[in-house]
mmCIF file of C-alpha atoms in Angstrom:
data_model
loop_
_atom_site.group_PDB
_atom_site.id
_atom_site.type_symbol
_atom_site.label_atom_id
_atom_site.label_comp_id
_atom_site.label_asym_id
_atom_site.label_seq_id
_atom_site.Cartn_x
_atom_site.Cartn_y
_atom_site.Cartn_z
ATOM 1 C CA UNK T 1 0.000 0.000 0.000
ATOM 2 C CA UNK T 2 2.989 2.228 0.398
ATOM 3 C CA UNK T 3 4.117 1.853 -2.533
ATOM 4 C CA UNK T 4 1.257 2.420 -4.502
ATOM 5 C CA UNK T 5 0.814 5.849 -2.176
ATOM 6 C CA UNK T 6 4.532 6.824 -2.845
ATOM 7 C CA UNK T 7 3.465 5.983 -6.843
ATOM 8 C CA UNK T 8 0.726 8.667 -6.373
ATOM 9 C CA UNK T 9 2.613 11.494 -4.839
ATOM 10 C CA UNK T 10 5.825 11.097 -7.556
ATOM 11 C CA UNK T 11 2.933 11.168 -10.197
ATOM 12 C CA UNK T 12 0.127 13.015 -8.775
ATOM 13 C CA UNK T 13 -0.660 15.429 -11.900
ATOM 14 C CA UNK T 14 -3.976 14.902 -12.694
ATOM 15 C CA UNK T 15 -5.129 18.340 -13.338
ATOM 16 C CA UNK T 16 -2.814 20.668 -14.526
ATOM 17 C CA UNK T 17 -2.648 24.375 -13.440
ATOM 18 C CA UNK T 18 -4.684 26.588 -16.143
ATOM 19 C CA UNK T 19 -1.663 29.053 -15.752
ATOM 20 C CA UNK T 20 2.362 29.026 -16.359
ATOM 21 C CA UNK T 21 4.643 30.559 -14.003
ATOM 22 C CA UNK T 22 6.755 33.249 -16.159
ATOM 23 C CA UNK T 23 10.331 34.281 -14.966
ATOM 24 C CA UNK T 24 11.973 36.823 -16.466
ATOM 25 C CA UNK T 25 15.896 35.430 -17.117
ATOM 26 C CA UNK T 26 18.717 37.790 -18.555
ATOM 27 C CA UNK T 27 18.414 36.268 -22.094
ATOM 28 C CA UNK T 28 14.822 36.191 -22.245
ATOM 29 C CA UNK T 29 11.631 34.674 -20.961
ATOM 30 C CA UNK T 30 11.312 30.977 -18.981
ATOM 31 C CA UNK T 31 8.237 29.097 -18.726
ATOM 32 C CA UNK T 32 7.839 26.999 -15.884
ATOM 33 C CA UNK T 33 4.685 24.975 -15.318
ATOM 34 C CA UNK T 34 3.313 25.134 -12.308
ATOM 35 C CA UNK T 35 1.879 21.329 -10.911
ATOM 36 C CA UNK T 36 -1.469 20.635 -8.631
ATOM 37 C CA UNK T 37 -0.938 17.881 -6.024
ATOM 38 C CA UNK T 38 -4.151 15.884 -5.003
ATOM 39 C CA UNK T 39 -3.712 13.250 -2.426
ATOM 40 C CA UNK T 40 -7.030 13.814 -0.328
ATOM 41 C CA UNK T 41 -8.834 10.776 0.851
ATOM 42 C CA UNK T 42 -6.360 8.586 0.895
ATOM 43 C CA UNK T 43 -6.564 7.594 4.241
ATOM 44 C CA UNK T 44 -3.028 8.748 4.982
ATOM 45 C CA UNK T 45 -1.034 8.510 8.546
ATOM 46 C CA UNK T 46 2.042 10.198 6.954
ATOM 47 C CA UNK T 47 3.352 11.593 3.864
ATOM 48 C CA UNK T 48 5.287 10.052 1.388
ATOM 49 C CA UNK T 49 8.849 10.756 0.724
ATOM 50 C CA UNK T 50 8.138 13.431 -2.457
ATOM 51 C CA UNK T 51 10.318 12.735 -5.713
ATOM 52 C CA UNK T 52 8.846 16.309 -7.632
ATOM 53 C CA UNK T 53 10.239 19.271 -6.733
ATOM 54 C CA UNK T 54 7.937 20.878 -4.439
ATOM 55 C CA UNK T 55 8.408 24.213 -5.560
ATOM 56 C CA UNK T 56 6.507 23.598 -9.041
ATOM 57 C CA UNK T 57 3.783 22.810 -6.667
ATOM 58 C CA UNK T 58 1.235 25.741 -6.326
ATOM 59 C CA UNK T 59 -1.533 23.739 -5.074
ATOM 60 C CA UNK T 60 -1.619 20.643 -2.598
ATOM 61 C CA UNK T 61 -4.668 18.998 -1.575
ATOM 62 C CA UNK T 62 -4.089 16.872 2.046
ATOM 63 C CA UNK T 63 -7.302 16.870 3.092
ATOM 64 C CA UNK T 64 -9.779 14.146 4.395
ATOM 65 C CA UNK T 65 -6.800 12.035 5.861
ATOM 66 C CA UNK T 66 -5.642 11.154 9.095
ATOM 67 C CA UNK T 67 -2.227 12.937 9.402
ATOM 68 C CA UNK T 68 -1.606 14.190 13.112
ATOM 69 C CA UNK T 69 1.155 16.563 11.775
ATOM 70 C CA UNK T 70 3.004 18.217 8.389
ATOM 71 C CA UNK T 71 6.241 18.058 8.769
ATOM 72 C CA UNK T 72 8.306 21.660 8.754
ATOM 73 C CA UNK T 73 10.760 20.434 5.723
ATOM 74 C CA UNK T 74 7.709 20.154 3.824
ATOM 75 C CA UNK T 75 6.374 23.867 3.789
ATOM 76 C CA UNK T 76 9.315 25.281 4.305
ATOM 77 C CA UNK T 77 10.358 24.242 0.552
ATOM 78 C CA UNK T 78 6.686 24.847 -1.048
ATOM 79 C CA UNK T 79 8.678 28.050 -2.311
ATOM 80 C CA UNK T 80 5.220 28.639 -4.709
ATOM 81 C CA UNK T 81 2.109 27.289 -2.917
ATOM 82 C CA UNK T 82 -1.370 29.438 -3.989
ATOM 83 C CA UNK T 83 -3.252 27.234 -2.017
ATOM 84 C CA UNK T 84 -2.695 24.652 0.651
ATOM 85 C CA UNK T 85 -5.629 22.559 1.791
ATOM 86 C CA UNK T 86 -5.382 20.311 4.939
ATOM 87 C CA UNK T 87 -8.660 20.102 6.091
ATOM 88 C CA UNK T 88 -10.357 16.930 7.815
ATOM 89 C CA UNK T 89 -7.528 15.669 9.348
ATOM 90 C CA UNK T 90 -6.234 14.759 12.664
ATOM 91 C CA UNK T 91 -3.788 17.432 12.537
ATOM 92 C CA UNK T 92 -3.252 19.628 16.389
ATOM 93 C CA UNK T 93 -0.818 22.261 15.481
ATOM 94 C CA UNK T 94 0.850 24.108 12.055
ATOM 95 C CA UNK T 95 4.303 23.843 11.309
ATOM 96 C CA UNK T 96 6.207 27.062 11.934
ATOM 97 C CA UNK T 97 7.404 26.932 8.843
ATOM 98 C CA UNK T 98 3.987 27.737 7.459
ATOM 99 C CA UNK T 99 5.408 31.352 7.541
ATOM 100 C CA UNK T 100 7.411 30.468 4.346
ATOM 101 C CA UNK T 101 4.538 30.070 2.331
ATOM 102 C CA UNK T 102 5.100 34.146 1.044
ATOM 103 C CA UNK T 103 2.891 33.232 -2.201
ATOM 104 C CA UNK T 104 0.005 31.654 -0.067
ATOM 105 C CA UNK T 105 -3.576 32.984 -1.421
ATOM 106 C CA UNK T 106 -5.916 30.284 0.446
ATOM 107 C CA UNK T 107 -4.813 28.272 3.449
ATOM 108 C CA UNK T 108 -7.553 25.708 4.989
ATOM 109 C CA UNK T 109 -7.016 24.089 8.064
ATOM 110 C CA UNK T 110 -10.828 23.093 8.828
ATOM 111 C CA UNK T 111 -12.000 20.347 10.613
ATOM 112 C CA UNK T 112 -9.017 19.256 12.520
ATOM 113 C CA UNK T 113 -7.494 19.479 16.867
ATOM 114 C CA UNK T 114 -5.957 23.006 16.038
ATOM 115 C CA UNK T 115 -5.870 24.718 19.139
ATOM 116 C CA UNK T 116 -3.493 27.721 18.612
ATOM 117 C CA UNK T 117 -2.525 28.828 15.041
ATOM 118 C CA UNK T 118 1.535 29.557 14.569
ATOM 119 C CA UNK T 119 2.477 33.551 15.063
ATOM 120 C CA UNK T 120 4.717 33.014 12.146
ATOM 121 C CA UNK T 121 1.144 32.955 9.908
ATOM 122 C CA UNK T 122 1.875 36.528 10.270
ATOM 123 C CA UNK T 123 4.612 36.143 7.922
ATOM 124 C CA UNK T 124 1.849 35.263 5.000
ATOM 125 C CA UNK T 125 1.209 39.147 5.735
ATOM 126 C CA UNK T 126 1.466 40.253 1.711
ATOM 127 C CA UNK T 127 -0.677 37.264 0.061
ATOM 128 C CA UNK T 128 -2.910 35.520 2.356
ATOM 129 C CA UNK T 129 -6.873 36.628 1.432
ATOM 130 C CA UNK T 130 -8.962 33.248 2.776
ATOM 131 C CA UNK T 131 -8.363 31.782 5.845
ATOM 132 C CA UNK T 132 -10.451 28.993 7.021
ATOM 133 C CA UNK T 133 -10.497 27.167 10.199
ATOM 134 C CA UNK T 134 -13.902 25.757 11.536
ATOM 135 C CA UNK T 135 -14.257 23.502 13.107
ATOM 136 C CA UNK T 136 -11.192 23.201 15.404
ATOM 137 C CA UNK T 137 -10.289 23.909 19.108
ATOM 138 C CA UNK T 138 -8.945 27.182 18.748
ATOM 139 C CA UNK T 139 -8.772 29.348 21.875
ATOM 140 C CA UNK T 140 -7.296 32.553 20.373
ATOM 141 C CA UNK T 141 -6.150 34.202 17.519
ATOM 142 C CA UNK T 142 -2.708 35.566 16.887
ATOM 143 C CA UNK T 143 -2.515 38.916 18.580
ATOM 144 C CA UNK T 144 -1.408 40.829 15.865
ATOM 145 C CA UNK T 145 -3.333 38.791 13.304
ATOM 146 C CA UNK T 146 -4.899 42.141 11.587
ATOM 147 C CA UNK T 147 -2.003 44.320 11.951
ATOM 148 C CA UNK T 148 0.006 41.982 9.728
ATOM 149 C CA UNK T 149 -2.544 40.251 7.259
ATOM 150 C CA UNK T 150 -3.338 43.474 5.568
ATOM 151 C CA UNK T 151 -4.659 41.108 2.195
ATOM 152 C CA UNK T 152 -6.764 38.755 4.314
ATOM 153 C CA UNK T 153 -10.980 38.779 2.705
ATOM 154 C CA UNK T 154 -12.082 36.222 4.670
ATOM 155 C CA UNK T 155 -11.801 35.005 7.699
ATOM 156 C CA UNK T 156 -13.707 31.982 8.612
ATOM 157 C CA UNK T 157 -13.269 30.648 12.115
ATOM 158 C CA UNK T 158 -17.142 29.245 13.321
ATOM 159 C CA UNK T 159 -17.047 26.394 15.220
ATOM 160 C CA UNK T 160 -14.209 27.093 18.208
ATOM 161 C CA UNK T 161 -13.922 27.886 21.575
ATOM 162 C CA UNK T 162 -13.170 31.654 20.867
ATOM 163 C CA UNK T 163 -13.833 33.724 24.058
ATOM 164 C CA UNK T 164 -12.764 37.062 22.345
ATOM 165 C CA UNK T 165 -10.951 38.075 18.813
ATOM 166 C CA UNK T 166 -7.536 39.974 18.886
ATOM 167 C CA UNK T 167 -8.092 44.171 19.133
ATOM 168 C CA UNK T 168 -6.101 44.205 16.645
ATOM 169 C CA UNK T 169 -9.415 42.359 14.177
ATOM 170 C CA UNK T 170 -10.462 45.655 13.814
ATOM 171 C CA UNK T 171 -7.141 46.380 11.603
ATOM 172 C CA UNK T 172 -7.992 44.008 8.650
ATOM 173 C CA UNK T 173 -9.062 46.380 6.526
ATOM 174 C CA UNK T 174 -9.554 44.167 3.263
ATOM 175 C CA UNK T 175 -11.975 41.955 5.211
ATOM 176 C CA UNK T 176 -14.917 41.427 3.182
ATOM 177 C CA UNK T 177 -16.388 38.160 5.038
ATOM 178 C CA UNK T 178 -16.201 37.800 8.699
ATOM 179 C CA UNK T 179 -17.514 34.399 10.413
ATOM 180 C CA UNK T 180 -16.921 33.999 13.906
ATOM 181 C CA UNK T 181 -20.326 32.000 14.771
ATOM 182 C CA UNK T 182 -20.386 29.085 17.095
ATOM 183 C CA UNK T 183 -17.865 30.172 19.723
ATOM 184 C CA UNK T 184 -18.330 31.343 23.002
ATOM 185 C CA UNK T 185 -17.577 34.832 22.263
ATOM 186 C CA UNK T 186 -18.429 37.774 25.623
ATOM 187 C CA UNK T 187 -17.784 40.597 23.007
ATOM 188 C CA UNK T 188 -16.662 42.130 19.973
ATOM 189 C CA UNK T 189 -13.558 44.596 19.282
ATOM 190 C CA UNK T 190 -15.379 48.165 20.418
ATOM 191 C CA UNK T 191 -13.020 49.758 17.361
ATOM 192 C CA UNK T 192 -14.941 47.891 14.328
ATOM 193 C CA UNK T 193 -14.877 51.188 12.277
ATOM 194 C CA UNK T 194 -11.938 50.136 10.631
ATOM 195 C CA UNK T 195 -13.762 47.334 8.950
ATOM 196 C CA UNK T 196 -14.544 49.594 6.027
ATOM 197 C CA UNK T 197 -14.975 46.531 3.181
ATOM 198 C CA UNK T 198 -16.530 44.441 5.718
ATOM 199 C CA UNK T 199 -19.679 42.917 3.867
ATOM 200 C CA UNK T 200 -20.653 40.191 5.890
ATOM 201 C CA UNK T 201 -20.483 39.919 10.179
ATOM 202 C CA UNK T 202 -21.710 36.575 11.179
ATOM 203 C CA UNK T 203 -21.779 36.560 14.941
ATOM 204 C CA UNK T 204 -24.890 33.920 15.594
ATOM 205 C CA UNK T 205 -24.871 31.207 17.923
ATOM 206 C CA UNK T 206 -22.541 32.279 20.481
ATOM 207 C CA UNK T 207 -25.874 31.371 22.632
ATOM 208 C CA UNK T 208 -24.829 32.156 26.095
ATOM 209 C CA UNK T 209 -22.635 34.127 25.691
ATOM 210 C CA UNK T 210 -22.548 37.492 23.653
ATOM 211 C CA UNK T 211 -25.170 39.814 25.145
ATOM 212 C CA UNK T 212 -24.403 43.048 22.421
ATOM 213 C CA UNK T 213 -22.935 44.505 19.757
ATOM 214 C CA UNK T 214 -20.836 47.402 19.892
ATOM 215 C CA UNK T 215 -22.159 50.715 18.544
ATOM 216 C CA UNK T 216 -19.319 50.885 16.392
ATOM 217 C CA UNK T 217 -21.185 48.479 13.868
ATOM 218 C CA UNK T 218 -23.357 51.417 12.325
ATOM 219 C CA UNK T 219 -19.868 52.467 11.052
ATOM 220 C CA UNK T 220 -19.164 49.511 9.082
ATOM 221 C CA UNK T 221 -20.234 51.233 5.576
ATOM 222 C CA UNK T 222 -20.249 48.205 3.267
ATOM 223 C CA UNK T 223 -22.004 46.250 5.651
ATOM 224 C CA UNK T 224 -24.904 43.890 3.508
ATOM 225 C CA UNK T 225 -25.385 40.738 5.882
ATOM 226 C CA UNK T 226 -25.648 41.441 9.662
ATOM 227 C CA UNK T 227 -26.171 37.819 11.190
ATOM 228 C CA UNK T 228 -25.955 38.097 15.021
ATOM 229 C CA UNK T 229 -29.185 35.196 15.686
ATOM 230 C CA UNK T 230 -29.246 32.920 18.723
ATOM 231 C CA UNK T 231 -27.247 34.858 21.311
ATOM 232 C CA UNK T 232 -27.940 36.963 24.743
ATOM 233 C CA UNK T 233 -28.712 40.304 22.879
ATOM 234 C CA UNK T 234 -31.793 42.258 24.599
ATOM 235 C CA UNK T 235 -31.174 45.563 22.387
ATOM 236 C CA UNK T 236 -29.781 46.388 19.223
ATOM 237 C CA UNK T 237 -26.995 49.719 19.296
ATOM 238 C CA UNK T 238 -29.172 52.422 17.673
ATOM 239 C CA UNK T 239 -26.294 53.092 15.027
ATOM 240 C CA UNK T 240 -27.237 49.827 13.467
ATOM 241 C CA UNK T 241 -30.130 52.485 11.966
ATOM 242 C CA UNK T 242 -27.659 54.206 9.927
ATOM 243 C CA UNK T 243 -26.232 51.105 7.737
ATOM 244 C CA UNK T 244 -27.048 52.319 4.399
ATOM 245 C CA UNK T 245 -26.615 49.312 2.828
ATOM 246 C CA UNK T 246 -27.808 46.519 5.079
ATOM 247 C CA UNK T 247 -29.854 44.154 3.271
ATOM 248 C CA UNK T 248 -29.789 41.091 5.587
ATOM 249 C CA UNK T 249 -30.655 41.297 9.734
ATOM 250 C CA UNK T 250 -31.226 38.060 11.393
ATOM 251 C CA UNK T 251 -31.582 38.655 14.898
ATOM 252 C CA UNK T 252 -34.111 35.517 16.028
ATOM 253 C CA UNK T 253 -33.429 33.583 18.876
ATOM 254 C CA UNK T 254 -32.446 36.898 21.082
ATOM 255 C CA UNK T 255 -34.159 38.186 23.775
ATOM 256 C CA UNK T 256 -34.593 41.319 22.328
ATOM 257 C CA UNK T 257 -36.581 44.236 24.059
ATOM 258 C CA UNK T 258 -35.224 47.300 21.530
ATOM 259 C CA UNK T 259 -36.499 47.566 18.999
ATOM 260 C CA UNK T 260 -39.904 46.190 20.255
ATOM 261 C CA UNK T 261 -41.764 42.798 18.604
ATOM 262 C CA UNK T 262 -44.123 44.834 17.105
ATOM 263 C CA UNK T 263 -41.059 46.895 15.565
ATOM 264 C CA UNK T 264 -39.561 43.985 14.298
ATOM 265 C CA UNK T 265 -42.509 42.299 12.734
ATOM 266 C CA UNK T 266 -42.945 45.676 10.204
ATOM 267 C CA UNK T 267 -39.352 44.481 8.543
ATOM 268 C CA UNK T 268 -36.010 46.064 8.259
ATOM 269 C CA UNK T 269 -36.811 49.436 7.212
ATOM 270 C CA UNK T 270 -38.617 49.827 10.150
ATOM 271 C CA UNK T 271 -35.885 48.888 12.522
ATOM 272 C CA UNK T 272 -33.957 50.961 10.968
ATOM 273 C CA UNK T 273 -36.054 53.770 11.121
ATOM 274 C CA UNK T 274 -37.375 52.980 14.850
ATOM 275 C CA UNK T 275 -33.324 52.836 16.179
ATOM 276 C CA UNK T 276 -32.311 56.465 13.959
ATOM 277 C CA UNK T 277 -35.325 57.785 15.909
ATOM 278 C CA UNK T 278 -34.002 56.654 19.125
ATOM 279 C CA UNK T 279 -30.411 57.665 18.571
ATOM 280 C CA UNK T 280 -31.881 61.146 16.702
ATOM 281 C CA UNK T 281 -34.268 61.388 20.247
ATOM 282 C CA UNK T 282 -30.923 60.984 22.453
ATOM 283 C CA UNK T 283 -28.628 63.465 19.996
ATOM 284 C CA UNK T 284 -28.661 65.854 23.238
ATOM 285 C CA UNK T 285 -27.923 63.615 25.852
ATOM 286 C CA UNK T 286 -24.718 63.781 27.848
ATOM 287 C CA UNK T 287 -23.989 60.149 27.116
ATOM 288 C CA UNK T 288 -21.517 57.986 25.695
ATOM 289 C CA UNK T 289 -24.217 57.799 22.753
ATOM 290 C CA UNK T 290 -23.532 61.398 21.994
ATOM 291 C CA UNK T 291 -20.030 61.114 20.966
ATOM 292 C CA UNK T 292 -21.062 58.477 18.642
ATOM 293 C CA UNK T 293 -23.200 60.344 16.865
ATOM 294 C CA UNK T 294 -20.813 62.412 15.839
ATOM 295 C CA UNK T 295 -18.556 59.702 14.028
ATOM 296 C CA UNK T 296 -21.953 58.871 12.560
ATOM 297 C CA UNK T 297 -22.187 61.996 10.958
ATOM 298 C CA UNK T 298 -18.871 62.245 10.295
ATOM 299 C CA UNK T 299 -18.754 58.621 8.778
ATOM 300 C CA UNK T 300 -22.037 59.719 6.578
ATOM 301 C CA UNK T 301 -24.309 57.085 7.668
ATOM 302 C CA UNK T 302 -26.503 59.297 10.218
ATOM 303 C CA UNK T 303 -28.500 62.511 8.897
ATOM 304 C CA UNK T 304 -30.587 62.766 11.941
ATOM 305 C CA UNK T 305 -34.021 62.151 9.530
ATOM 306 C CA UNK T 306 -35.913 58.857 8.981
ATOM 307 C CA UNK T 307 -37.830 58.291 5.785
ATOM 308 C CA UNK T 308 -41.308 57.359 5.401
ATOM 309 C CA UNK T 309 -41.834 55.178 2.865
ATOM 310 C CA UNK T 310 -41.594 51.722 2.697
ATOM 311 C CA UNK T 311 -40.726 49.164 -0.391
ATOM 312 C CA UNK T 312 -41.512 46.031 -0.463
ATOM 313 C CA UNK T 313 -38.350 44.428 -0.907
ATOM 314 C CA UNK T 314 -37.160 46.247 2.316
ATOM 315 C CA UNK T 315 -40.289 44.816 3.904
ATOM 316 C CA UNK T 316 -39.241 41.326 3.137
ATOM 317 C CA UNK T 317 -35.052 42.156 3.697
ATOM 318 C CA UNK T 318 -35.767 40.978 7.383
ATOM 319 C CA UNK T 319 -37.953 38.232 8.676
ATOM 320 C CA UNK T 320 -37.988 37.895 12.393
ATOM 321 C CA UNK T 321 -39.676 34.216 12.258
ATOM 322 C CA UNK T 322 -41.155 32.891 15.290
ATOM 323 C CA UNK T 323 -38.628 32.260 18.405
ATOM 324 C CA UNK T 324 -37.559 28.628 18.376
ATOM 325 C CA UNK T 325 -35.930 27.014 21.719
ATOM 326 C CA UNK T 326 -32.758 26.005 21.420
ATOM 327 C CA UNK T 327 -33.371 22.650 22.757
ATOM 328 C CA UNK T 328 -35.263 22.471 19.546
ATOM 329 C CA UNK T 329 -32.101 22.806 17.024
ATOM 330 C CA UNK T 330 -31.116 18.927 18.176
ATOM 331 C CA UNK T 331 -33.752 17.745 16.538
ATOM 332 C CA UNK T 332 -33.281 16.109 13.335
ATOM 333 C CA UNK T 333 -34.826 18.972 11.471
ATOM 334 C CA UNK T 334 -32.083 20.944 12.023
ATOM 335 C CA UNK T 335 -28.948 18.735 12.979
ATOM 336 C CA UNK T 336 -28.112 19.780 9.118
ATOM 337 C CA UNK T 337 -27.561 23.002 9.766
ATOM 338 C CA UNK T 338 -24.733 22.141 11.463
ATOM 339 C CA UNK T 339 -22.769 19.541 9.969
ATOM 340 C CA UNK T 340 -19.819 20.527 8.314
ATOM 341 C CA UNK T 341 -20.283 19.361 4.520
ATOM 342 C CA UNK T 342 -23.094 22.171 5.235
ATOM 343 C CA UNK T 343 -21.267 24.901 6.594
ATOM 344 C CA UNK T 344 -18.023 24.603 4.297
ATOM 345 C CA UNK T 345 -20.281 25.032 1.216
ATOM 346 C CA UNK T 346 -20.039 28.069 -0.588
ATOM 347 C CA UNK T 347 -23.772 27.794 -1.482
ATOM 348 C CA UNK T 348 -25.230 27.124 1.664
ATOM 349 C CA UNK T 349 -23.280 30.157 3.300
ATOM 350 C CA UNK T 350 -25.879 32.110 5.923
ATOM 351 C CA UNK T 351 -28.417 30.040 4.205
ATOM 352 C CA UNK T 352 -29.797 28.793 7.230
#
């Protein structure tokens, strides 16, 4: 069986990279093909000794094995990795040498015993833009994760045993996609303003846990999907009444006093309009609230009016559906929700 495994990895090109590699040399132009290594489901404990040159490699495929480590030798040569996927494996720690990869573009680590992810990821600062790793065991994020992955669009970590994200979150100013749902998360960084591509905050299901949002979320400008269902939240920050372009607010399973039920049953224009009311109503008070205003107006998402009418397709942007107990979600029904084939698939993403 070794054998036939060793066989595979010297001889793994089955699908050839769409692109070519071009160098510029002193007497001209070299082409150099660039090679994509599959070896997922093979049921692997270890890798093979490699005969290919790993740095033609710019895409290797690990995943669905049972490999408890990668070993540093390996990375540390992968000189033009794209995208490195390892997920569904056994695997409880990155090799340092992960901070080699300078070309890396999509890095998956999902579904494995990560509990800590290697500061030298910081060193993927200039090309990393998708990082994904649900399902794991991670208790904390590099500190200065958003200080140095300026690049970084997506960040995908549901599905950990976050208690808080790094202040310096706030710094990843590329972010476009933001999933930190199914953690046990007490807060959010108070500094989100920063977020200024952010298009989607997915904050659900921290149940217990996260009991608000800060009011810096009515800064987030390019906000579209606000997903912050299933948590501790009794009132929404009256700046989330200034997000222009909010499309999507799913706020069930909350016990939410502000805005009112019979607020939140008219749809999302008239949250909107009920919370700029509020803040509008409390411009004069001596309050924390009244120095937020300010970056509101500054920011150019509060004008201190409401409007009056009402579309229909802002009617039906938000659907505050009946309030199901959370005991309930273990039923079969909604098990599915849940599983991962569900919640790695592009498709299905806030779907649920």
């Amino acid at each position: 069986m070794m054998y036939e495994q060793q066989q595979r990895f010297q001889q793994p090109m089955s699908v050839q990279v769409d692109f070519r590699k071009k160098t510029e040399r002193s007497k001209g132009i070299e082409e150099e093909r660039l090679e994509i290594v599959d070896l997922s489901g093979m049921s692997l404990d270890s890798l093979p000794n490699p005969s290919l040159n790993l740095a033609t490699i710019c895409k290797l495929d690990l995943s669905n094995n049972n490999l408890q480590n990668i070993p540093e030798s390996l990375t540390a040569r992968l000189l033009n990795m794209v995208v490195l996927d390892v997920h569904s494996n056994q695997l409880r720690y990155l090799p340092n040498s992960i901070g080699c990869l300078s070309k890396i573009k999509v890095l998956n680590v999902s579904g494995n015993l990560i509990e800590y992810l290697p500061k030298t990821i910081e060193n993927c600062s200039r090309s990393l833009e998708e990082l994904n790793a649900n399902f794991n065991k991670l208790i904390q994020l590099p500190e200065n994760i958003g200080y140095e992955l300026i690049n970084l669009k997506k960040l995908s970590v549901n599905s950990n045993k976050l208690v808080f994200l790094p202040r310096s979150t706030s710094h990843l100013t590329a972010l476009k996609i933001l999933d930190v749902r199914l953690n046990c998360l007490r807060s959010l960084p108070e500094d989100l303003e920063n977020l200024i591509n952010l298009e989607t905050l997915n904050v659900s299901q921290n149940f217990q846990y996260l009991d608000s949002l800060p009011y810096s979320v009515g800064l987030l400008l390019s906000l579209v999907e606000l997903d912050a269902s299933y948590n501790k939240i009794r009132s929404l920050p009256d700046s989330v009444g200034c997000l222009k372009k909010l499309q999507k607010l799913s706020v069930e399973g909350n016990p939410l006093s502000s805005p009112p039920p019979e607020v939140m049953e008219q749809g999302l224009h008239a949250v909107k309009e009920y919370l700029c009311q509020k803040m509008n109503a409390g411009h004069q008070s001596p309050t924390k609230k009244k120095s937020w205003v300010g970056k509101l107006v500054r920011y150019g998402t509060f004008n201190g009016h409401t409007s009056r009418g009402v579309s229909r397709e802002e009617r039906e942007a938000f659907i505050m559906p009946d309030y199901r107990p959370i005991d309930s979600l273990t039923s079969p029904r909604y098990t599915g929700m849940f599983s991962p084939r569900r919640l790695f698939s592009p498709r299905n993403y806030f779907s649920a």
